[in-house]
Coordinates of N, CA, C and O in Angstrom, one line a residue:
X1 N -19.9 11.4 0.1 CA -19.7 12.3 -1.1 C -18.8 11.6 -2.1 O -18.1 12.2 -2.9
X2 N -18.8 10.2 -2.1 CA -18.2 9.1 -3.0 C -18.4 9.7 -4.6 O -19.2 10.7 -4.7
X3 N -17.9 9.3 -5.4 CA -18.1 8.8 -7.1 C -17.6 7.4 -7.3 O -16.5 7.0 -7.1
X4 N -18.8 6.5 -7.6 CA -18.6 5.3 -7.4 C -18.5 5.1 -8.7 O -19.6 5.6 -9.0
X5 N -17.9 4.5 -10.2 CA -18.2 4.3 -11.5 C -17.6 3.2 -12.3 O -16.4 3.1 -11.9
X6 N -17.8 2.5 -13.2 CA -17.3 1.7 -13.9 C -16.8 0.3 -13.3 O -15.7 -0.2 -13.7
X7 N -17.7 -0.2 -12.3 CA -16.9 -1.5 -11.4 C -17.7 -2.1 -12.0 O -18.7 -1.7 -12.6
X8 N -17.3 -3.9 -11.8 CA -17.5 -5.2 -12.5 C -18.3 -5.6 -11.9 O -18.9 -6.5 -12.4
X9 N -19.0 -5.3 -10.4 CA -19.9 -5.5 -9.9 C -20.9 -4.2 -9.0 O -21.4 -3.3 -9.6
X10 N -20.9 -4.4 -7.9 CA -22.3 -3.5 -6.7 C -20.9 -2.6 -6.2 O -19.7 -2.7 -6.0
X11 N -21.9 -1.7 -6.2 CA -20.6 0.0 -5.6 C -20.6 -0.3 -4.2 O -19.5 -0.2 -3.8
X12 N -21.2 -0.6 -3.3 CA -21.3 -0.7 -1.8 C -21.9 -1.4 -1.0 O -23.0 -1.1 -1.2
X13 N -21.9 -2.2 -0.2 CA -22.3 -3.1 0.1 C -22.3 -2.8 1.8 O -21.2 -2.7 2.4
X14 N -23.5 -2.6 2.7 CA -23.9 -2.2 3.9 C -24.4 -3.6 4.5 O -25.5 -4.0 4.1
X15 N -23.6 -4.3 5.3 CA -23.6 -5.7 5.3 C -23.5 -6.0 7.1 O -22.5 -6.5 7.6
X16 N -24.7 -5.5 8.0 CA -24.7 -6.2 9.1 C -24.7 -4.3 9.8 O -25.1 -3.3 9.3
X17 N -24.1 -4.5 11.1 CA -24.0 -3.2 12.0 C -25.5 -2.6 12.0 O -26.6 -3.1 11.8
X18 N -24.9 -1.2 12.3 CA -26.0 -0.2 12.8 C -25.9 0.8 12.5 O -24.7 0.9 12.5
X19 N -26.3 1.6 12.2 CA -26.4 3.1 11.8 C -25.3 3.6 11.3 O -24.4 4.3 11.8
X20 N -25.4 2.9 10.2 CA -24.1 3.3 9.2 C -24.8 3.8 7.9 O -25.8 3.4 7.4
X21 N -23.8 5.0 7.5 CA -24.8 5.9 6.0 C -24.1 6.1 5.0 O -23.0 6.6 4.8
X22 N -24.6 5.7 4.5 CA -24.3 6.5 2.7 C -24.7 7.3 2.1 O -25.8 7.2 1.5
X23 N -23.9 8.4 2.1 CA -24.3 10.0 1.3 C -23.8 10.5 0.9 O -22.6 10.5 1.0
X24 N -24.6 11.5 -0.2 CA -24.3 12.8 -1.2 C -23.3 11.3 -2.2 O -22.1 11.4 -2.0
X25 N -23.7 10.6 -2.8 CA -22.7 9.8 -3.6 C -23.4 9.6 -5.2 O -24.6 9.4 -5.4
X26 N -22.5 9.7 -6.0 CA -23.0 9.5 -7.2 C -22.6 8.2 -7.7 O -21.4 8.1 -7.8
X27 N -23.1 7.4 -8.0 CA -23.1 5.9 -8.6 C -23.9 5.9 -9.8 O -25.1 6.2 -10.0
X28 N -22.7 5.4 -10.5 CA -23.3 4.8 -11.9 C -22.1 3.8 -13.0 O -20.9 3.5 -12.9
X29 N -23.0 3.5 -13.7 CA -22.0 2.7 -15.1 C -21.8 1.4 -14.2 O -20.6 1.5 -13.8
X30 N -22.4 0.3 -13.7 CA -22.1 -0.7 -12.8 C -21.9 -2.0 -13.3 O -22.8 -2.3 -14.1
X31 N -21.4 -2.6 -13.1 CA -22.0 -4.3 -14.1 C -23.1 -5.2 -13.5 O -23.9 -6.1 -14.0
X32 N -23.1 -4.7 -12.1 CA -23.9 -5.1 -11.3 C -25.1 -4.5 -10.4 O -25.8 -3.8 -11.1
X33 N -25.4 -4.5 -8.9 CA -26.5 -3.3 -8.7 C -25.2 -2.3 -7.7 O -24.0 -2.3 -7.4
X34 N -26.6 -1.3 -7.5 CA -25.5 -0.5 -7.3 C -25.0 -0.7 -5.6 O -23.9 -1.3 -5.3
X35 N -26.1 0.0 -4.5 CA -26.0 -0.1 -3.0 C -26.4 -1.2 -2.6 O -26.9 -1.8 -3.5
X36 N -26.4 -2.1 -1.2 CA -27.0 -3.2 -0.7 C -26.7 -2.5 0.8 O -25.7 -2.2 1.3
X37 N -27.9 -2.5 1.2 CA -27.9 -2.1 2.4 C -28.6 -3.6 3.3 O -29.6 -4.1 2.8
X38 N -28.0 -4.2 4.4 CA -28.3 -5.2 5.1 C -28.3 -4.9 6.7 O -27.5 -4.1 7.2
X39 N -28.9 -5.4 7.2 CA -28.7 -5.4 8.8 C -30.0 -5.0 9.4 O -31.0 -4.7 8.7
X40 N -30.0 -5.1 10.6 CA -30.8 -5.5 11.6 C -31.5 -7.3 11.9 O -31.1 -8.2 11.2
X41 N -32.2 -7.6 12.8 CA -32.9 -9.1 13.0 C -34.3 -9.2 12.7 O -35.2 -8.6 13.3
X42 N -34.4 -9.8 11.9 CA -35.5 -10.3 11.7 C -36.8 -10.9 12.6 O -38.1 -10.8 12.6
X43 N -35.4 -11.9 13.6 CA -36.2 -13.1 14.4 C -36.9 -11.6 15.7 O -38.1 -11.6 15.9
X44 N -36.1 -10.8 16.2 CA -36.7 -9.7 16.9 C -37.6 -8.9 16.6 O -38.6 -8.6 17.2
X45 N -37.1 -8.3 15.2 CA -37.5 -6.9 14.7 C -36.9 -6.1 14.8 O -37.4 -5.0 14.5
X46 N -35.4 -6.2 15.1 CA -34.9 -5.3 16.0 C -34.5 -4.2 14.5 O -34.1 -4.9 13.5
X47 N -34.4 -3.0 14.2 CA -33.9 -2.7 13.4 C -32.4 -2.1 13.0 O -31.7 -1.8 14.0
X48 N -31.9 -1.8 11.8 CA -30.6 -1.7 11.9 C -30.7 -0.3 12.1 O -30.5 0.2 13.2
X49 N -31.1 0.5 11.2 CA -31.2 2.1 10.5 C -29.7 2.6 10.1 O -29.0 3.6 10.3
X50 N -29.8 1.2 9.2 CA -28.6 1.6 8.1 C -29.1 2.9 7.3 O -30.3 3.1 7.3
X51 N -28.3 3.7 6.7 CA -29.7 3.9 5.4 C -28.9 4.9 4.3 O -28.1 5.6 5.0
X52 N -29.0 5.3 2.9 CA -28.7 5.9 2.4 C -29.3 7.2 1.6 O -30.4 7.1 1.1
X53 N -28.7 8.3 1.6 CA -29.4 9.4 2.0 C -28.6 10.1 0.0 O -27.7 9.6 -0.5
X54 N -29.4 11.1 -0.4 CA -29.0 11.9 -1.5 C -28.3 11.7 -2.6 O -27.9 12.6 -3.4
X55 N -28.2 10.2 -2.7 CA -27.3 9.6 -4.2 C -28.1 9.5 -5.1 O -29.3 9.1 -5.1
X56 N -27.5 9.9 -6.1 CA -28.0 9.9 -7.5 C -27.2 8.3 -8.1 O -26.0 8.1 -8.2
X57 N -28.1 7.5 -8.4 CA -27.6 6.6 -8.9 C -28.6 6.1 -10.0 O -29.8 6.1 -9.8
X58 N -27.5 5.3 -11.6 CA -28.1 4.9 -12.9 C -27.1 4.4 -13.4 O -26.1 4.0 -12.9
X59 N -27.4 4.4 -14.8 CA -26.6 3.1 -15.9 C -26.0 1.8 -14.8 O -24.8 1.4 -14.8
X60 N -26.9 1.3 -14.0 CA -26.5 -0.1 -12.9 C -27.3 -1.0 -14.2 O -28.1 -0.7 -15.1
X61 N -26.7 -2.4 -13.7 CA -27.5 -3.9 -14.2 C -26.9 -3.4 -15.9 O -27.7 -3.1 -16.9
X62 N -25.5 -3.4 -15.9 CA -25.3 -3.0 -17.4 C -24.9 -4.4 -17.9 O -25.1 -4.6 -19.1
X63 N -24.2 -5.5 -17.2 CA -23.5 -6.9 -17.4 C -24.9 -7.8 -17.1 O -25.5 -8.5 -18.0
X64 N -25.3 -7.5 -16.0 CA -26.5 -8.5 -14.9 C -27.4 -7.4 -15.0 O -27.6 -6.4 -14.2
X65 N -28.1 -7.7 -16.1 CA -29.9 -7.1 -16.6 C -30.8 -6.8 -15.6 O -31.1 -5.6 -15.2
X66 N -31.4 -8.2 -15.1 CA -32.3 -8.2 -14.3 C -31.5 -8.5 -12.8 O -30.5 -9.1 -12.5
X67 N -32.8 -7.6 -11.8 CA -32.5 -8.0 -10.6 C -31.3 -7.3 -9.9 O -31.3 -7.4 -8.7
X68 N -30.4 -6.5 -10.5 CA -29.4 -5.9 -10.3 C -29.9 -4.3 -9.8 O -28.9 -3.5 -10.0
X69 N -30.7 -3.8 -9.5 CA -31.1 -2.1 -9.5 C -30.1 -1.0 -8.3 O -29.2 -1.1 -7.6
X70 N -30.7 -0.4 -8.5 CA -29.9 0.8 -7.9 C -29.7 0.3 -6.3 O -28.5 0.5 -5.8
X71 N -30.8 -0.3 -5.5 CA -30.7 -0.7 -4.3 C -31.1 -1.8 -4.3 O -31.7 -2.2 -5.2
X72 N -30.6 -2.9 -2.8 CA -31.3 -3.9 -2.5 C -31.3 -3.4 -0.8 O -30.4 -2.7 -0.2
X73 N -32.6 -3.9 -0.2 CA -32.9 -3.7 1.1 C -32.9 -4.8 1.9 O -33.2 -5.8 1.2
X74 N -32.6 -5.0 3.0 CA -32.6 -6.2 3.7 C -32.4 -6.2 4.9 O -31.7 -5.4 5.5
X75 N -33.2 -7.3 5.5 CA -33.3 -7.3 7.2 C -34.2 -6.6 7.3 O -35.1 -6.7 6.5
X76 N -34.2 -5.8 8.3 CA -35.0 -5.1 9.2 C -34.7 -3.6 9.3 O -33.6 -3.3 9.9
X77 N -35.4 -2.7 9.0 CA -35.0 -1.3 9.6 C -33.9 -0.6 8.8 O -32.8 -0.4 9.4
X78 N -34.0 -0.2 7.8 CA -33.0 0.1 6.6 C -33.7 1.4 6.4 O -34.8 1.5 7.1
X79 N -33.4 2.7 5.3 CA -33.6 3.5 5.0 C -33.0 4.3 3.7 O -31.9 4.7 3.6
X80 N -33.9 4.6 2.8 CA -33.4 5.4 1.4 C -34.6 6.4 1.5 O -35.8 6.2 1.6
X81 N -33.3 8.0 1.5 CA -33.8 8.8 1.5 C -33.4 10.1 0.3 O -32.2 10.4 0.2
X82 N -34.2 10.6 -0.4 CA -33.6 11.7 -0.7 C -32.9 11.7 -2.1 O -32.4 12.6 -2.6
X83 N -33.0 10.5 -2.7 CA -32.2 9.9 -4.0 C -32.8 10.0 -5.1 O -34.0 10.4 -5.1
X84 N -31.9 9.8 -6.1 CA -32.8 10.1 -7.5 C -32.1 8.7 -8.6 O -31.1 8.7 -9.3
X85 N -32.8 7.8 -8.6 CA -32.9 6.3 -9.5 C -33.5 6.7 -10.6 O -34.7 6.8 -10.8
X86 N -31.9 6.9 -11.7 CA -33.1 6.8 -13.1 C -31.5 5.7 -14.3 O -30.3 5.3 -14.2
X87 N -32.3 5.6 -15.0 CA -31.9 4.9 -16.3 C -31.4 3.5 -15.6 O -30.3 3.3 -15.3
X88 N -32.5 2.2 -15.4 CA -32.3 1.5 -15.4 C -32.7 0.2 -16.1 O -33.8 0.3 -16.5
X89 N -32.2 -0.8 -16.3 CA -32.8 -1.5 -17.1 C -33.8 -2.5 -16.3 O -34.4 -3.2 -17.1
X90 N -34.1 -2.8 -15.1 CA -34.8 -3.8 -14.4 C -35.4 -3.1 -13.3 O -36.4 -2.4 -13.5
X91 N -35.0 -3.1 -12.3 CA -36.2 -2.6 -11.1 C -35.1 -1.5 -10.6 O -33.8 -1.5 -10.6
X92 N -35.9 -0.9 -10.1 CA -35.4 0.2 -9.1 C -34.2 -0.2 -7.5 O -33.0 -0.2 -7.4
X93 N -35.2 -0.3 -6.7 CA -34.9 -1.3 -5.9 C -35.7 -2.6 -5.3 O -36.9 -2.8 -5.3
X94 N -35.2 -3.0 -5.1 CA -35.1 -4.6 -4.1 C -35.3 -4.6 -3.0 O -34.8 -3.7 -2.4
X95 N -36.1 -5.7 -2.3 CA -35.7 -5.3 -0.8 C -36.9 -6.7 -0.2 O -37.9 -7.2 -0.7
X96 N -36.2 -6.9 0.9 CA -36.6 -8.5 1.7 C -36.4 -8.0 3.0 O -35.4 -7.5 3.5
X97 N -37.7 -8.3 3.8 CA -37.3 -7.9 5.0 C -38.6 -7.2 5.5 O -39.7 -7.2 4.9
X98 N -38.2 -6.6 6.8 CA -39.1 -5.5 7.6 C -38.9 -3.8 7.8 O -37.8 -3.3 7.7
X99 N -39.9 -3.3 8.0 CA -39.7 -2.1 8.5 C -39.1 -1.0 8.2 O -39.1 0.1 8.7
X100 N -38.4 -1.4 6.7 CA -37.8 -0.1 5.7 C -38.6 0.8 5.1 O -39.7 0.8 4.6
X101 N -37.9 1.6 5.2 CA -38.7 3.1 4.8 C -37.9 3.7 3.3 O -36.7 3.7 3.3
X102 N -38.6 4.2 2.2 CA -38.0 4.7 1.2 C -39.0 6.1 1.2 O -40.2 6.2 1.1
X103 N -38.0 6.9 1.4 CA -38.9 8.4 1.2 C -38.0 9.5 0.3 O -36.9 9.7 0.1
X104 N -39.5 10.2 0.0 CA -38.5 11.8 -1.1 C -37.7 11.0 -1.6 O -36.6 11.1 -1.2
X105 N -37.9 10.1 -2.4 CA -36.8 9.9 -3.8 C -37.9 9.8 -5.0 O -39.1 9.8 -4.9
X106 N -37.0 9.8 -6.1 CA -37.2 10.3 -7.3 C -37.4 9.4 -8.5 O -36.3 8.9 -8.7
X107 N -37.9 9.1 -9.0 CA -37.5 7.1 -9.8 C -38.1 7.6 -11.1 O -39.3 8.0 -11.2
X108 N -37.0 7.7 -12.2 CA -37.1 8.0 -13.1 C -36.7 6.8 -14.3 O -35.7 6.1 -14.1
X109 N -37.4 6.6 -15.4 CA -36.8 5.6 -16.6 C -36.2 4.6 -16.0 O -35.0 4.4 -16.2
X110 N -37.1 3.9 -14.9 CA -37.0 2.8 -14.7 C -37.6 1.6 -15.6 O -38.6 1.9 -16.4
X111 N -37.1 0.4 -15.6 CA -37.5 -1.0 -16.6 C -37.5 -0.8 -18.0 O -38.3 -1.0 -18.8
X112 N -36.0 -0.2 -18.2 CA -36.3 0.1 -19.5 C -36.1 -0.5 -20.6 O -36.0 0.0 -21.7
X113 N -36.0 -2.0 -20.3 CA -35.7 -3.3 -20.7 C -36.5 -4.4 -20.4 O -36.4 -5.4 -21.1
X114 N -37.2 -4.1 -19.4 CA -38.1 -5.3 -18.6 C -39.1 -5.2 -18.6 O -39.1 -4.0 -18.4
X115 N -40.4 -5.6 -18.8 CA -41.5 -5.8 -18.2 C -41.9 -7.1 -16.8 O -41.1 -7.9 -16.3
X116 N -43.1 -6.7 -16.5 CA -43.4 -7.8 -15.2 C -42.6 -7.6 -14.2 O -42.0 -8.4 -13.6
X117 N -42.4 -6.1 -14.0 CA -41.2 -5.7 -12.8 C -41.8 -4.0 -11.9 O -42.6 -3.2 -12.2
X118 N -40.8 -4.1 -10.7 CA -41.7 -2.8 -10.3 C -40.6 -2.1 -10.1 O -39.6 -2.8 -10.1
X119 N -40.4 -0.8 -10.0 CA -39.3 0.6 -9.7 C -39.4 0.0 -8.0 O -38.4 0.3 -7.3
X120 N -40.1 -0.6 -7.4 CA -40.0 -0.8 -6.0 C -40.0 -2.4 -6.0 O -41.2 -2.7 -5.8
X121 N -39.5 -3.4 -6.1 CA -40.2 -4.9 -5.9 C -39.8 -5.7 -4.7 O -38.7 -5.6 -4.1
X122 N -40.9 -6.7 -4.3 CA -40.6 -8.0 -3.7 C -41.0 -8.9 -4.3 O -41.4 -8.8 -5.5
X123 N -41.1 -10.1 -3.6 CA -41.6 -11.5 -3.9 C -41.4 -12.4 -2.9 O -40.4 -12.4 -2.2
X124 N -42.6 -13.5 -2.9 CA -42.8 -14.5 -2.5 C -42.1 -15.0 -1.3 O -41.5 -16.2 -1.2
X125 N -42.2 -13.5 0.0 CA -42.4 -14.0 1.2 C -43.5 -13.0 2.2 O -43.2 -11.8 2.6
X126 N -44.8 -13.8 2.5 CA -45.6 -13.1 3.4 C -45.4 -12.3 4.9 O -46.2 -11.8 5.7
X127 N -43.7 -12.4 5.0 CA -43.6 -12.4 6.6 C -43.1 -11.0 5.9 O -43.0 -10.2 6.9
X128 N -42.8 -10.3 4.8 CA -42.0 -9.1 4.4 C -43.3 -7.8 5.2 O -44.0 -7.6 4.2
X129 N -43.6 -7.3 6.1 CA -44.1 -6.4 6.7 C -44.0 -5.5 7.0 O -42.8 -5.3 7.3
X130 N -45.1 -4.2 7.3 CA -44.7 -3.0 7.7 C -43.3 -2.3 7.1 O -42.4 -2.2 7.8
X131 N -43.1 -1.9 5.6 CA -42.7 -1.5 4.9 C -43.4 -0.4 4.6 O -44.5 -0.5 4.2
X132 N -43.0 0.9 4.6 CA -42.7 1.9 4.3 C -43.0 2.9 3.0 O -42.3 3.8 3.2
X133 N -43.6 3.1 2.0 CA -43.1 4.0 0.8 C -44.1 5.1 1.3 O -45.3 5.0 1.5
X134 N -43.2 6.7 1.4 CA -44.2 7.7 1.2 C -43.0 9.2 0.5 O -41.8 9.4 0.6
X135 N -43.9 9.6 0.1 CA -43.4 10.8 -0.1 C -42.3 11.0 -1.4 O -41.3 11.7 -1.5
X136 N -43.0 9.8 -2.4 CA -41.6 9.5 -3.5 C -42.6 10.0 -4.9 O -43.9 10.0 -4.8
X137 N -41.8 10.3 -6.0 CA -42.2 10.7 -7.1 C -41.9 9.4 -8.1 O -40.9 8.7 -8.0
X138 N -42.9 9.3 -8.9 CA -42.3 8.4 -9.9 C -43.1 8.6 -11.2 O -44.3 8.5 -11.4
X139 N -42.1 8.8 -12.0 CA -42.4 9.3 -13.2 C -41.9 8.9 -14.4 O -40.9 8.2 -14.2
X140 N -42.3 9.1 -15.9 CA -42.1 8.5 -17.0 C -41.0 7.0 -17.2 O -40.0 6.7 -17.9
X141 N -41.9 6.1 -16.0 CA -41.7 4.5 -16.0 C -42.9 3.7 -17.2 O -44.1 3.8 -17.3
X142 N -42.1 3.2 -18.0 CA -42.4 2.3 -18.6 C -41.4 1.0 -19.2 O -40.4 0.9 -19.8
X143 N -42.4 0.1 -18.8 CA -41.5 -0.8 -18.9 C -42.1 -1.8 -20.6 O -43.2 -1.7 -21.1
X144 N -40.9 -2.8 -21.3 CA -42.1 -3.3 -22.4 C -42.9 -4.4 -22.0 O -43.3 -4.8 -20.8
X145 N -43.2 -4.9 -23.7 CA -44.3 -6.0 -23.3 C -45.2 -5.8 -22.6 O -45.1 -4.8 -21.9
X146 N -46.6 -7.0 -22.4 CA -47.7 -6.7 -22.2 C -47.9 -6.3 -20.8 O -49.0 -6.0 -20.5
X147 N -47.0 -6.2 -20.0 CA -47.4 -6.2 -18.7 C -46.7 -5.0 -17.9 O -47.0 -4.8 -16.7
X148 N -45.9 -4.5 -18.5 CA -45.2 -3.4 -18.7 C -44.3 -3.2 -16.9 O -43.8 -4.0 -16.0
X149 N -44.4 -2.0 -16.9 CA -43.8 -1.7 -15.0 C -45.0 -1.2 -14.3 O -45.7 -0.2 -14.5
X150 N -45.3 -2.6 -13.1 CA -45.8 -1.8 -12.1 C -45.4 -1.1 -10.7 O -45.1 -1.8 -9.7
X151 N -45.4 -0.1 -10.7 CA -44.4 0.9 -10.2 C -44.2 0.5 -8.8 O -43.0 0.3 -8.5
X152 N -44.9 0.2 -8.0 CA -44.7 -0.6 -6.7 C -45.0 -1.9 -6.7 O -46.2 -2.0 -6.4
X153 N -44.6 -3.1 -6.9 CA -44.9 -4.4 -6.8 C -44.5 -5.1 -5.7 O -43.4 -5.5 -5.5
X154 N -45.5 -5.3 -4.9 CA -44.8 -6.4 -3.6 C -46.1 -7.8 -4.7 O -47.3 -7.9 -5.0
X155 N -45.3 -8.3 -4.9 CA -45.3 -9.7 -5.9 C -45.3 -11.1 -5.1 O -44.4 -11.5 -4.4
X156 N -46.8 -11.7 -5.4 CA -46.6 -12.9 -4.9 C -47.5 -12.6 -3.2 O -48.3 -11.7 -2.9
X157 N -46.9 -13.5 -2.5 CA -47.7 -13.3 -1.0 C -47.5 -12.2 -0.6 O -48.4 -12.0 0.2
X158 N -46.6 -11.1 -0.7 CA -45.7 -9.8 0.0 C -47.1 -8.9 0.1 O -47.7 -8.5 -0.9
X159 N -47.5 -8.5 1.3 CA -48.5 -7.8 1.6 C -47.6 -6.3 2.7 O -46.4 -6.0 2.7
X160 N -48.7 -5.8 3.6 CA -48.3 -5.3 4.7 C -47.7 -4.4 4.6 O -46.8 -4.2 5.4
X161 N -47.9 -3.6 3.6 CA -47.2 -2.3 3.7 C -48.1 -0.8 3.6 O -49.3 -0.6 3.4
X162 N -46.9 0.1 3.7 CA -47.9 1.6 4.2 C -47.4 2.1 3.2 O -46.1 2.1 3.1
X163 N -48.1 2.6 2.2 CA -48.0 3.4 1.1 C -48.6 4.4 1.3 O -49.8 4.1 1.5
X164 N -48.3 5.8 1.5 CA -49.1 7.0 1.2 C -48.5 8.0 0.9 O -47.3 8.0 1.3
X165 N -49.0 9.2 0.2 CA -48.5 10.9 -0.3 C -47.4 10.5 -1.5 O -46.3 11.1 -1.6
X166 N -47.6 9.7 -2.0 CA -46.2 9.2 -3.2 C -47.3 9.8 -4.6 O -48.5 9.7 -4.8
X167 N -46.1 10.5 -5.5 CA -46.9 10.8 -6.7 C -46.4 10.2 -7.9 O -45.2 10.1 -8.1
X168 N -47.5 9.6 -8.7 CA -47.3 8.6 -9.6 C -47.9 9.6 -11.1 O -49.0 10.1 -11.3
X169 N -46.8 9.6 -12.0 CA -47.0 10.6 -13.0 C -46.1 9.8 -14.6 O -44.9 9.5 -14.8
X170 N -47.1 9.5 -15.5 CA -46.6 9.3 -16.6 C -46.1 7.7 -16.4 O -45.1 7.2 -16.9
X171 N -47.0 7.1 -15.5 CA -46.3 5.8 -15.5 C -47.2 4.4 -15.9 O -48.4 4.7 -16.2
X172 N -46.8 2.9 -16.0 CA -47.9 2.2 -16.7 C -48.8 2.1 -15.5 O -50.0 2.4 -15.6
X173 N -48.2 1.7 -14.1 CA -49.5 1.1 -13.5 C -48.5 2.1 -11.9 O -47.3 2.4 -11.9
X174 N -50.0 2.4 -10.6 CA -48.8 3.0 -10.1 C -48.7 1.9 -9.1 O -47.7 1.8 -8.5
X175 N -49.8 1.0 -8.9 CA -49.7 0.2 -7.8 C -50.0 -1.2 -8.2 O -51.2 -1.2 -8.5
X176 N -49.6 -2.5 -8.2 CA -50.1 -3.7 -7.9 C -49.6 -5.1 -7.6 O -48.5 -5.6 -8.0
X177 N -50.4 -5.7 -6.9 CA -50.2 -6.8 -6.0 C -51.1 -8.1 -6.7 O -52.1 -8.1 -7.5
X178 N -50.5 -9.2 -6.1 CA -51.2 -10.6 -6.9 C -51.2 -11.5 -5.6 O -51.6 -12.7 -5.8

């Protein structure tokens, strides 16, 4: 039940362990991104189930543009639940790894600076699998330029994931992959 606001860099940083949470927290005004949630193995699978639950977080990536979003995911077995991501200028969240789950969140006036970016993104690694998105809203994303926001982007080799029951409303693209 934090107020996380006005810091020179990332409000929290979830860096290794296990089942550690972040909730009911409001984050915003950041120079940098906002949560980083990390932990579990890779080389196993084993998962962490860090995960953060009901934060409203925006105005992040105010210093650091791109790349900086509300979340970054990492490792194995992480979780964002229940959140509401709006006013950002680059991607929503981030995330490298396995087996994370993002559900019931909200992703509003995401990329509102960027094009060639997703409210969800990866890139260019094939081993990122069995990833997660269901049950999330995403609405009046647009991003500029010609290529604008596409709303889920696993970019580059990043395949392997389970997308279903997510509603895409008022946005440029809701899904694509390369």
């Amino acid at each position: 039940g934090c107020t996380i606001r006005n810091m020179g860099a990332g409000a929290a940083d979830v860096i290794g362990g296990s089942y550690n949470r972040i909730q009911s927290c409001d984050v915003y005004e950041l120079a940098g991104a906002g949560i980083m949630l990390e932990g579990g193995d890779r080389k196993t699978l084993t998962p962490a189930h860090n995960e953060a639950v009901n934060c409203d977080i925006h105005h992040v990536g105010r210093v650091y543009r791109t790349y900086h979003g509300a979340f970054n995911l990492r490792g194995v077995g992480n979780r964002i639940a229940h959140c509401w991501i709006h006013e950002v200028p680059h991607q929503g969240i981030g995330y490298s790894g396995n087996d994370h789950i993002i559900e019931y969140t909200d992703f509003e006036r995401i990329a509102q600076e960027t094009g060639d970016v997703g409210a969800i993104y990866a890139a260019a690694d094939w081993t990122f699998m069995g990833n997660e998105f269901r049950y999330n809203y995403f609405h009046n994303i647009h991003g500029p330029g010609q290529l604008g926001c596409n709303t889920i982007y696993p970019d580059l080799p990043v395949g392997g994931i389970y997308l279903h029951h997510n509603i895409f409303f008022d946005v440029d693209q809701g899904f694509y992959t390369n």
